[in-house]
């Protein structure tokens, strides 16, 4: 987040105790606009996805995604205003994802937000997409700082201590693939299509999670990092070896169960470490965010973990876990309240870690 005070920043109207913020999300294949009020009300939440086009290619094609954002963003914003029943004169600020993500899409959203902010003389907020996910539970469940965060999306799998807005300590990250990436790659191996997470979850409902024996990488390790690439290889090898001997749903259920076990084990380690370090004065809360948090089997596992350790759990509703603009608008509310607008000089950031001081985990191919 850039917070330099430069002349082209519109003054924040400090009289607005419950600001109305327009949020824009365009970092992957969802073009989204939402209007959120500071009293935790989502006035509108419009999402247009180009995922059906990408499905034909087995994954997101950045150029197609950027073109789709260009075509779709203006009508999506208009729709969000109409659905919310607000006019431009009622909007207090504009927040847009400034990274990390596919640079073409982030550019489209950023340029649009800056232009509208200048035209309507409104403050502009460049939001870290990951922070949008991280703060969603404050919009939906009013969770207080500090809290533990399991951020599980298509590009990231991290455990963070969220101390305040813009203040994160990364406790663990993946050494290779993200959990969402494993769902997507696993679905490709099993011919279940893209996006893989929802397809695996649906298929797994009819499957036997104990049918295929898959590893639980790093289970019991004395740190909070993840590794998922071995699990992808193990699934592909099992599928090559056993083929039709098992139903696709058995492979899907076994993979989902292995991922859930890995998340359970690493979060368990993070909870005990934060207890040892006395990070929480009151009952700690675990927040789960990002697209993979939409998975019911995973949230059930984390539910039982939190019950065992007397830790609170907040998982936003599925449509606010996957990419959306309400989370970006809410992050805008948080920055608005702290009087921290961004400079119109902000340059989109394809990589933008929440904790840029975190040291890399052991191993190669480190994801920030
Ligand atoms: O947060 P998100 O919408 O986009 C990113 O910022 O990456 O996360 C997308 C990821 C994809 O990998 C998708 O397969 C996964 O979230 N996902 C799921 C589910 N819904 C989405 N994974 C497991 N179960 C789901 N129900
Ligand atoms: Zn996301």
CSV table of C-alpha atoms and ligand atoms in Angstrom, one decimal:
chain,number,residue,atom,x,y,z
A,1,UNK,CA,0.0,0.0,0.0
A,2,UNK,CA,1.4,3.4,-1.0
A,3,UNK,CA,0.5,6.0,1.4
A,4,UNK,CA,2.7,9.0,0.4
A,5,UNK,CA,0.9,12.3,0.7
A,6,UNK,CA,1.0,13.8,-2.7
A,7,UNK,CA,-1.0,16.7,-4.2
A,8,UNK,CA,-3.1,14.6,-6.4
A,9,UNK,CA,-4.7,12.7,-3.5
A,10,UNK,CA,-8.3,13.7,-3.0
A,11,UNK,CA,-8.9,14.7,0.7
A,12,UNK,CA,-10.7,12.0,2.7
A,13,UNK,CA,-14.0,13.5,4.0
A,14,UNK,CA,-13.5,12.8,7.7
A,15,UNK,CA,-17.2,13.5,8.3
A,16,UNK,CA,-18.2,10.2,6.8
A,17,UNK,CA,-18.3,7.8,9.8
A,18,UNK,CA,-19.6,4.9,7.7
A,19,UNK,CA,-18.0,5.4,4.3
A,20,UNK,CA,-19.4,4.0,1.1
A,21,UNK,CA,-16.6,2.5,-0.9
A,22,UNK,CA,-16.6,1.1,-4.5
A,23,UNK,CA,-14.3,-1.9,-4.8
A,24,UNK,CA,-12.9,-3.3,-8.0
A,25,UNK,CA,-11.2,-6.7,-8.5
A,26,UNK,CA,-9.5,-7.8,-11.7
A,27,UNK,CA,-6.4,-9.8,-10.7
A,28,UNK,CA,-7.3,-13.1,-12.2
A,29,UNK,CA,-10.3,-14.3,-14.3
A,30,UNK,CA,-13.1,-12.5,-12.3
A,31,UNK,CA,-14.1,-9.0,-13.2
A,32,UNK,CA,-15.9,-7.7,-10.1
A,33,UNK,CA,-17.3,-4.5,-8.6
A,34,UNK,CA,-19.0,-4.1,-5.3
A,35,UNK,CA,-20.2,-1.4,-3.0
A,36,UNK,CA,-19.7,-1.8,0.7
A,37,UNK,CA,-20.7,0.5,3.6
A,38,UNK,CA,-18.6,0.9,6.7
A,39,UNK,CA,-21.4,-0.6,8.9
A,40,UNK,CA,-20.5,-4.0,7.3
A,41,UNK,CA,-23.3,-3.8,4.7
A,42,UNK,CA,-22.6,-5.2,1.3
A,43,UNK,CA,-24.8,-3.0,-0.9
A,44,UNK,CA,-23.9,-4.8,-4.1
A,45,UNK,CA,-21.4,-7.5,-5.2
A,46,UNK,CA,-21.3,-8.1,-8.9
A,47,UNK,CA,-19.0,-10.7,-10.5
A,48,UNK,CA,-18.5,-11.5,-14.2
A,49,UNK,CA,-16.2,-14.5,-14.7
A,50,UNK,CA,-14.3,-15.4,-17.9
A,51,UNK,CA,-13.6,-18.9,-16.4
A,52,UNK,CA,-15.8,-20.6,-19.0
A,53,UNK,CA,-13.5,-19.4,-21.8
A,54,UNK,CA,-10.4,-20.4,-19.8
A,55,UNK,CA,-11.9,-23.9,-19.1
A,56,UNK,CA,-11.4,-24.7,-22.8
A,57,UNK,CA,-7.6,-24.1,-22.3
A,58,UNK,CA,-7.4,-26.0,-18.9
A,59,UNK,CA,-6.3,-22.8,-17.0
A,60,UNK,CA,-6.3,-19.0,-17.1
A,61,UNK,CA,-4.9,-17.5,-20.2
A,62,UNK,CA,-3.6,-14.0,-19.1
A,63,UNK,CA,-4.2,-12.3,-22.4
A,64,UNK,CA,-7.8,-13.5,-22.7
A,65,UNK,CA,-8.4,-12.5,-19.0
A,66,UNK,CA,-7.0,-9.0,-19.6
A,67,UNK,CA,-9.2,-8.5,-22.7
A,68,UNK,CA,-12.3,-9.8,-20.8
A,69,UNK,CA,-11.6,-7.2,-18.0
A,70,UNK,CA,-11.4,-4.5,-20.6
A,71,UNK,CA,-14.7,-5.4,-22.1
A,72,UNK,CA,-16.6,-6.1,-18.9
A,73,UNK,CA,-15.4,-3.7,-16.2
A,74,UNK,CA,-17.5,-0.6,-17.2
A,75,UNK,CA,-20.8,-2.5,-17.3
A,76,UNK,CA,-19.9,-4.4,-14.1
A,77,UNK,CA,-19.3,-1.1,-12.3
A,78,UNK,CA,-22.5,0.4,-13.6
A,79,UNK,CA,-24.4,-2.7,-12.4
A,80,UNK,CA,-22.8,-2.5,-9.0
A,81,UNK,CA,-24.0,1.1,-8.6
A,82,UNK,CA,-27.5,0.3,-9.9
A,83,UNK,CA,-27.9,-2.8,-7.6
A,84,UNK,CA,-26.7,-0.8,-4.6
A,85,UNK,CA,-29.0,2.1,-5.4
A,86,UNK,CA,-26.3,4.7,-4.9
A,87,UNK,CA,-25.2,7.6,-7.1
A,88,UNK,CA,-21.6,8.8,-7.5
A,89,UNK,CA,-22.3,11.7,-5.1
A,90,UNK,CA,-22.8,9.1,-2.3
A,91,UNK,CA,-19.5,7.3,-2.9
A,92,UNK,CA,-16.7,8.2,-0.5
A,93,UNK,CA,-13.7,6.4,-2.1
A,94,UNK,CA,-12.6,3.9,-4.8
A,95,UNK,CA,-10.5,0.8,-3.9
A,96,UNK,CA,-9.0,-1.5,-6.6
A,97,UNK,CA,-6.8,-4.5,-6.4
A,98,UNK,CA,-3.2,-3.2,-7.1
A,99,UNK,CA,-1.6,-6.7,-7.1
A,100,UNK,CA,-0.5,-9.4,-6.8
A,101,UNK,CA,-1.9,-11.1,-9.8
A,102,UNK,CA,-1.9,-11.2,-13.6
A,103,UNK,CA,-0.5,-7.8,-14.5
A,104,UNK,CA,-2.8,-7.1,-17.5
A,105,UNK,CA,-6.0,-7.4,-15.4
A,106,UNK,CA,-4.5,-5.5,-12.5
A,107,UNK,CA,-3.6,-2.7,-14.9
A,108,UNK,CA,-7.1,-2.5,-16.2
A,109,UNK,CA,-8.6,-2.2,-12.7
A,110,UNK,CA,-6.0,0.3,-11.5
A,111,UNK,CA,-6.3,2.6,-14.5
A,112,UNK,CA,-10.1,2.6,-14.3
A,113,UNK,CA,-10.1,3.3,-10.5
A,114,UNK,CA,-7.6,6.1,-10.8
A,115,UNK,CA,-9.5,7.8,-13.6
A,116,UNK,CA,-12.8,7.6,-11.7
A,117,UNK,CA,-11.2,8.8,-8.5
A,118,UNK,CA,-9.7,11.9,-10.3
A,119,UNK,CA,-12.9,12.6,-12.2
A,120,UNK,CA,-15.2,12.4,-9.1
A,121,UNK,CA,-12.5,13.9,-6.8
A,122,UNK,CA,-12.5,10.8,-4.5
A,123,UNK,CA,-9.6,9.2,-2.6
A,124,UNK,CA,-8.1,6.1,-4.3
A,125,UNK,CA,-7.0,3.0,-2.5
A,126,UNK,CA,-4.6,0.5,-4.1
A,127,UNK,CA,-5.4,-2.8,-2.3
A,128,UNK,CA,-3.3,-5.9,-1.9
A,129,UNK,CA,-5.5,-8.7,-3.2
A,130,UNK,CA,-4.2,-11.0,-0.4
A,131,UNK,CA,-5.1,-8.3,2.2
A,132,UNK,CA,-8.6,-8.2,0.7
A,133,UNK,CA,-8.9,-12.0,1.5
A,134,UNK,CA,-7.2,-11.5,4.9
A,135,UNK,CA,-9.7,-8.8,6.1
A,136,UNK,CA,-12.9,-10.4,4.8
A,137,UNK,CA,-13.6,-11.9,8.2
A,138,UNK,CA,-13.7,-8.4,9.7
A,139,UNK,CA,-16.4,-7.5,7.2
A,140,UNK,CA,-18.4,-10.7,7.8
A,141,UNK,CA,-17.7,-11.6,11.4
A,142,UNK,CA,-16.2,-8.4,12.9
A,143,UNK,CA,-13.1,-10.4,14.0
A,144,UNK,CA,-10.7,-8.2,16.2
A,145,UNK,CA,-6.9,-8.0,15.7
A,146,UNK,CA,-4.8,-10.0,16.3
A,147,UNK,CA,-5.8,-13.3,14.6
A,148,UNK,CA,-4.3,-16.2,12.9
A,149,UNK,CA,-5.0,-16.5,9.2
A,150,UNK,CA,-4.8,-19.5,6.9
A,151,UNK,CA,-4.8,-18.0,3.4
A,152,UNK,CA,-5.4,-20.7,0.9
A,153,UNK,CA,-6.0,-19.6,-2.7
A,154,UNK,CA,-4.9,-20.5,-6.3
A,155,UNK,CA,-1.6,-18.8,-5.9
A,156,UNK,CA,-0.9,-18.8,-2.2
A,157,UNK,CA,-0.9,-21.0,0.9
A,158,UNK,CA,0.3,-19.2,3.9
A,159,UNK,CA,-0.3,-19.0,7.7
A,160,UNK,CA,0.0,-15.4,9.0
A,161,UNK,CA,-0.4,-13.6,12.2
A,162,UNK,CA,-2.6,-10.6,11.4
A,163,UNK,CA,-1.7,-7.8,13.8
A,164,UNK,CA,-3.4,-4.9,12.2
A,165,UNK,CA,-4.3,-3.5,8.8
A,166,UNK,CA,-1.0,-3.6,6.8
A,167,UNK,CA,0.8,-5.4,9.6
A,168,UNK,CA,1.3,-9.1,9.0
A,169,UNK,CA,3.8,-11.7,10.2
A,170,UNK,CA,4.1,-14.7,8.0
A,171,UNK,CA,4.5,-17.9,10.0
A,172,UNK,CA,4.5,-20.3,7.1
A,173,UNK,CA,4.2,-20.5,3.3
A,174,UNK,CA,4.4,-23.2,0.6
A,175,UNK,CA,7.7,-24.3,-0.6
A,176,UNK,CA,6.3,-25.2,-4.0
A,177,UNK,CA,2.6,-25.4,-5.2
A,178,UNK,CA,-0.3,-23.7,-3.5
A,179,UNK,CA,-3.2,-25.8,-2.2
A,180,UNK,CA,-5.6,-24.3,-4.9
A,181,UNK,CA,-3.1,-25.1,-7.6
A,182,UNK,CA,-3.0,-28.7,-6.4
A,183,UNK,CA,-6.8,-28.9,-6.6
A,184,UNK,CA,-6.6,-27.5,-10.1
A,185,UNK,CA,-3.8,-29.8,-11.2
A,186,UNK,CA,-5.4,-32.8,-9.6
A,187,UNK,CA,-8.6,-32.1,-11.4
A,188,UNK,CA,-6.7,-31.9,-14.6
A,189,UNK,CA,-5.1,-35.3,-14.0
A,190,UNK,CA,-8.6,-36.8,-13.2
A,191,UNK,CA,-10.2,-35.1,-16.2
A,192,UNK,CA,-12.6,-33.0,-14.0
A,193,UNK,CA,-12.0,-29.7,-15.7
A,194,UNK,CA,-11.3,-26.2,-14.5
A,195,UNK,CA,-11.6,-24.7,-11.9
A,196,UNK,CA,-10.5,-27.8,-10.1
A,197,UNK,CA,-11.4,-27.1,-6.5
A,198,UNK,CA,-15.2,-27.1,-6.9
A,199,UNK,CA,-15.1,-30.0,-9.3
A,200,UNK,CA,-13.0,-32.1,-6.9
A,201,UNK,CA,-15.3,-31.2,-4.0
A,202,UNK,CA,-18.4,-32.2,-6.0
A,203,UNK,CA,-16.9,-35.5,-7.2
A,204,UNK,CA,-15.5,-36.3,-3.7
A,205,UNK,CA,-19.0,-36.4,-2.3
A,206,UNK,CA,-19.5,-39.8,-3.9
A,207,UNK,CA,-16.0,-41.1,-3.2
A,208,UNK,CA,-14.1,-43.1,-0.6
A,209,UNK,CA,-11.4,-40.9,1.0
A,210,UNK,CA,-9.5,-44.0,2.1
A,211,UNK,CA,-9.4,-45.7,-1.3
A,212,UNK,CA,-6.1,-44.4,-2.5
A,213,UNK,CA,-3.1,-44.1,-0.1
A,214,UNK,CA,-1.5,-40.6,-0.6
A,215,UNK,CA,1.3,-39.0,1.4
A,216,UNK,CA,0.8,-36.1,3.9
A,217,UNK,CA,4.0,-34.0,3.1
A,218,UNK,CA,5.7,-32.4,6.1
A,219,UNK,CA,3.2,-33.9,8.6
A,220,UNK,CA,4.7,-33.3,12.1
A,221,UNK,CA,7.4,-31.0,10.9
A,222,UNK,CA,8.5,-28.4,13.5
A,223,UNK,CA,7.7,-25.4,11.3
A,224,UNK,CA,4.6,-24.0,9.7
A,225,UNK,CA,5.5,-24.4,6.0
A,226,UNK,CA,3.7,-26.4,3.4
A,227,UNK,CA,4.7,-28.6,0.4
A,228,UNK,CA,2.2,-29.9,-2.1
A,229,UNK,CA,4.1,-30.9,-5.3
A,230,UNK,CA,4.8,-34.4,-4.0
A,231,UNK,CA,1.1,-35.0,-3.5
A,232,UNK,CA,0.4,-34.0,-7.1
A,233,UNK,CA,3.0,-36.5,-8.3
A,234,UNK,CA,1.7,-39.2,-6.0
A,235,UNK,CA,-1.9,-38.7,-7.3
A,236,UNK,CA,-0.7,-38.9,-11.0
A,237,UNK,CA,1.3,-42.0,-10.2
A,238,UNK,CA,-1.6,-43.7,-8.5
A,239,UNK,CA,-3.9,-42.8,-11.4
A,240,UNK,CA,-1.4,-44.3,-13.8
A,241,UNK,CA,-1.1,-47.4,-11.8
A,242,UNK,CA,-4.7,-48.1,-10.8
A,243,UNK,CA,-6.7,-46.3,-13.5
A,244,UNK,CA,-10.2,-47.7,-13.6
A,245,UNK,CA,-9.8,-49.9,-10.6
A,246,UNK,CA,-11.1,-47.0,-8.6
A,247,UNK,CA,-13.8,-44.5,-9.4
A,248,UNK,CA,-12.7,-40.9,-10.2
A,249,UNK,CA,-14.7,-39.9,-7.1
A,250,UNK,CA,-12.4,-42.1,-5.0
A,251,UNK,CA,-9.3,-40.3,-6.3
A,252,UNK,CA,-11.0,-37.0,-5.7
A,253,UNK,CA,-12.0,-37.8,-2.2
A,254,UNK,CA,-8.5,-39.2,-1.4
A,255,UNK,CA,-6.8,-36.1,-2.7
A,256,UNK,CA,-9.2,-33.7,-0.9
A,257,UNK,CA,-8.7,-35.7,2.4
A,258,UNK,CA,-4.9,-35.5,2.0
A,259,UNK,CA,-5.0,-31.7,1.4
A,260,UNK,CA,-7.3,-31.3,4.4
A,261,UNK,CA,-5.0,-33.3,6.6
A,262,UNK,CA,-1.9,-31.3,5.5
A,263,UNK,CA,-3.7,-28.0,6.3
A,264,UNK,CA,-4.9,-29.4,9.6
A,265,UNK,CA,-1.5,-30.5,10.7
A,266,UNK,CA,0.3,-27.2,9.7
A,267,UNK,CA,-2.3,-25.0,11.3
A,268,UNK,CA,-2.1,-27.1,14.4
A,269,UNK,CA,1.6,-26.4,14.5
A,270,UNK,CA,0.9,-22.6,14.1
A,271,UNK,CA,-1.7,-22.7,16.9
A,272,UNK,CA,0.7,-24.3,19.3
A,273,UNK,CA,3.6,-22.0,18.3
A,274,UNK,CA,1.4,-18.9,18.9
A,275,UNK,CA,0.4,-20.3,22.2
A,276,UNK,CA,4.0,-20.9,23.2
A,277,UNK,CA,4.9,-17.3,22.1
A,278,UNK,CA,1.9,-15.9,24.0
A,279,UNK,CA,0.7,-14.0,20.9
A,280,UNK,CA,-2.9,-13.8,22.2
A,281,UNK,CA,-4.1,-12.2,25.4
A,282,UNK,CA,-7.7,-13.5,24.8
A,283,UNK,CA,-9.1,-16.5,23.1
A,284,UNK,CA,-7.4,-16.8,19.7
A,285,UNK,CA,-9.3,-16.9,16.5
A,286,UNK,CA,-8.4,-18.7,13.3
A,287,UNK,CA,-9.6,-17.0,10.1
A,288,UNK,CA,-9.7,-19.1,6.8
A,289,UNK,CA,-9.6,-17.1,3.6
A,290,UNK,CA,-9.1,-17.5,-0.1
A,291,UNK,CA,-10.8,-19.7,-2.7
A,292,UNK,CA,-9.9,-23.0,-1.1
A,293,UNK,CA,-11.7,-21.9,2.1
A,294,UNK,CA,-15.0,-22.4,0.2
A,295,UNK,CA,-14.3,-26.2,0.5
A,296,UNK,CA,-16.7,-27.7,3.1
A,297,UNK,CA,-14.6,-30.8,3.9
A,298,UNK,CA,-11.6,-28.6,4.7
A,299,UNK,CA,-13.6,-26.2,6.9
A,300,UNK,CA,-15.1,-29.2,8.7
A,301,UNK,CA,-11.6,-30.4,9.5
A,302,UNK,CA,-10.5,-27.0,10.7
A,303,UNK,CA,-13.6,-26.8,12.8
A,304,UNK,CA,-12.7,-29.9,14.7
A,305,UNK,CA,-9.1,-28.6,15.1
A,306,UNK,CA,-10.3,-25.4,16.6
A,307,UNK,CA,-12.8,-27.1,18.9
A,308,UNK,CA,-10.0,-29.3,20.2
A,309,UNK,CA,-7.7,-26.4,20.9
A,310,UNK,CA,-10.4,-24.0,22.1
A,311,UNK,CA,-9.7,-21.6,19.3
A,312,UNK,CA,-12.5,-19.5,17.6
A,313,UNK,CA,-13.0,-20.1,13.9
A,314,UNK,CA,-14.2,-17.6,11.2
A,315,UNK,CA,-14.8,-18.8,7.6
A,316,UNK,CA,-16.6,-16.3,5.5
A,317,UNK,CA,-19.4,-17.5,3.2
A,318,UNK,CA,-18.1,-19.3,0.1
A,319,UNK,CA,-18.9,-16.5,-2.3
A,320,UNK,CA,-16.8,-14.1,-0.2
A,321,UNK,CA,-13.9,-16.7,0.0
A,322,UNK,CA,-13.4,-16.9,-3.8
A,323,UNK,CA,-12.4,-13.7,-5.6
A,324,UNK,CA,-14.8,-10.9,-5.3
A,325,UNK,CA,-14.8,-7.1,-5.0
A,326,UNK,CA,-16.7,-6.8,-1.7
A,327,UNK,CA,-13.4,-7.8,0.0
A,328,UNK,CA,-11.5,-5.1,-1.9
A,329,UNK,CA,-14.1,-2.5,-1.0
A,330,UNK,CA,-14.0,-3.6,2.7
A,331,UNK,CA,-10.2,-3.2,2.7
A,332,UNK,CA,-10.8,0.3,1.2
A,333,UNK,CA,-13.1,1.0,4.2
A,334,UNK,CA,-10.3,0.0,6.6
A,335,UNK,CA,-7.7,2.2,4.9
A,336,UNK,CA,-10.3,5.1,4.6
A,337,UNK,CA,-10.9,4.9,8.3
A,338,UNK,CA,-7.1,5.1,8.9
A,339,UNK,CA,-6.9,8.1,6.6
A,340,UNK,CA,-4.5,6.2,4.4
A,341,UNK,CA,-5.3,6.8,0.7
A,342,UNK,CA,-2.8,5.8,-2.0
A,343,UNK,CA,-0.9,8.0,-4.4
A,344,UNK,CA,-2.2,8.2,-7.9
A,345,UNK,CA,1.4,7.3,-8.8
A,346,UNK,CA,0.9,3.8,-7.5
A,347,UNK,CA,2.3,1.2,-9.9
A,348,UNK,CA,0.6,-2.2,-10.0
A,349,UNK,CA,2.6,-4.9,-8.3
A,350,UNK,CA,2.5,-8.5,-9.9
A,351,UNK,CA,4.2,-9.7,-6.7
A,352,UNK,CA,3.2,-8.1,-3.4
A,353,UNK,CA,3.9,-10.1,-0.2
A,354,UNK,CA,1.9,-9.3,2.9
A,355,UNK,CA,5.0,-9.7,5.0
A,356,UNK,CA,8.0,-8.5,3.0
A,357,UNK,CA,10.4,-9.2,5.9
A,358,UNK,CA,9.6,-12.9,6.1
A,359,UNK,CA,12.6,-15.1,5.5
A,360,UNK,CA,12.2,-17.8,2.9
A,361,UNK,CA,11.2,-21.3,4.0
A,362,UNK,CA,13.7,-24.2,3.6
A,363,UNK,CA,13.7,-25.6,0.1
A,364,UNK,CA,13.7,-24.3,-3.4
A,365,UNK,CA,11.1,-22.6,-5.7
A,366,UNK,CA,10.0,-20.3,-2.9
A,367,UNK,CA,6.7,-18.5,-3.2
A,368,UNK,CA,6.3,-15.1,-1.6
B,1,LIG,O1,-8.9,-16.9,-4.0
B,1,LIG,P1,-9.3,-17.4,-5.4
B,1,LIG,O2,-10.7,-17.3,-5.9
B,1,LIG,O3,-8.3,-16.8,-6.5
B,1,LIG,C1,-6.9,-16.6,-6.2
B,1,LIG,O4,-6.6,-15.5,-5.6
B,1,LIG,O5,-6.1,-17.5,-6.5
B,1,LIG,O6,-8.8,-19.0,-5.3
B,1,LIG,C2,-9.0,-19.8,-6.5
B,1,LIG,C3,-8.6,-21.2,-6.1
B,1,LIG,C4,-8.6,-22.1,-7.3
B,1,LIG,O7,-7.4,-22.9,-7.2
B,1,LIG,C5,-9.8,-23.0,-7.0
B,1,LIG,O8,-9.7,-24.3,-7.6
B,1,LIG,C6,-9.9,-23.0,-5.5
B,1,LIG,O9,-9.5,-21.7,-5.1
B,1,LIG,N1,-11.2,-23.3,-5.0
B,1,LIG,C7,-11.5,-24.4,-4.3
B,1,LIG,C8,-12.9,-24.4,-4.1
B,1,LIG,N2,-13.4,-23.3,-4.8
B,1,LIG,C9,-12.4,-22.6,-5.3
B,1,LIG,N3,-10.7,-25.4,-3.8
B,1,LIG,C10,-11.3,-26.3,-3.1
B,1,LIG,N4,-12.7,-26.4,-2.9
B,1,LIG,C11,-13.5,-25.5,-3.4
B,1,LIG,N5,-14.8,-25.5,-3.2
B,2,LIG,ZN1,-7.9,-14.5,-4.5
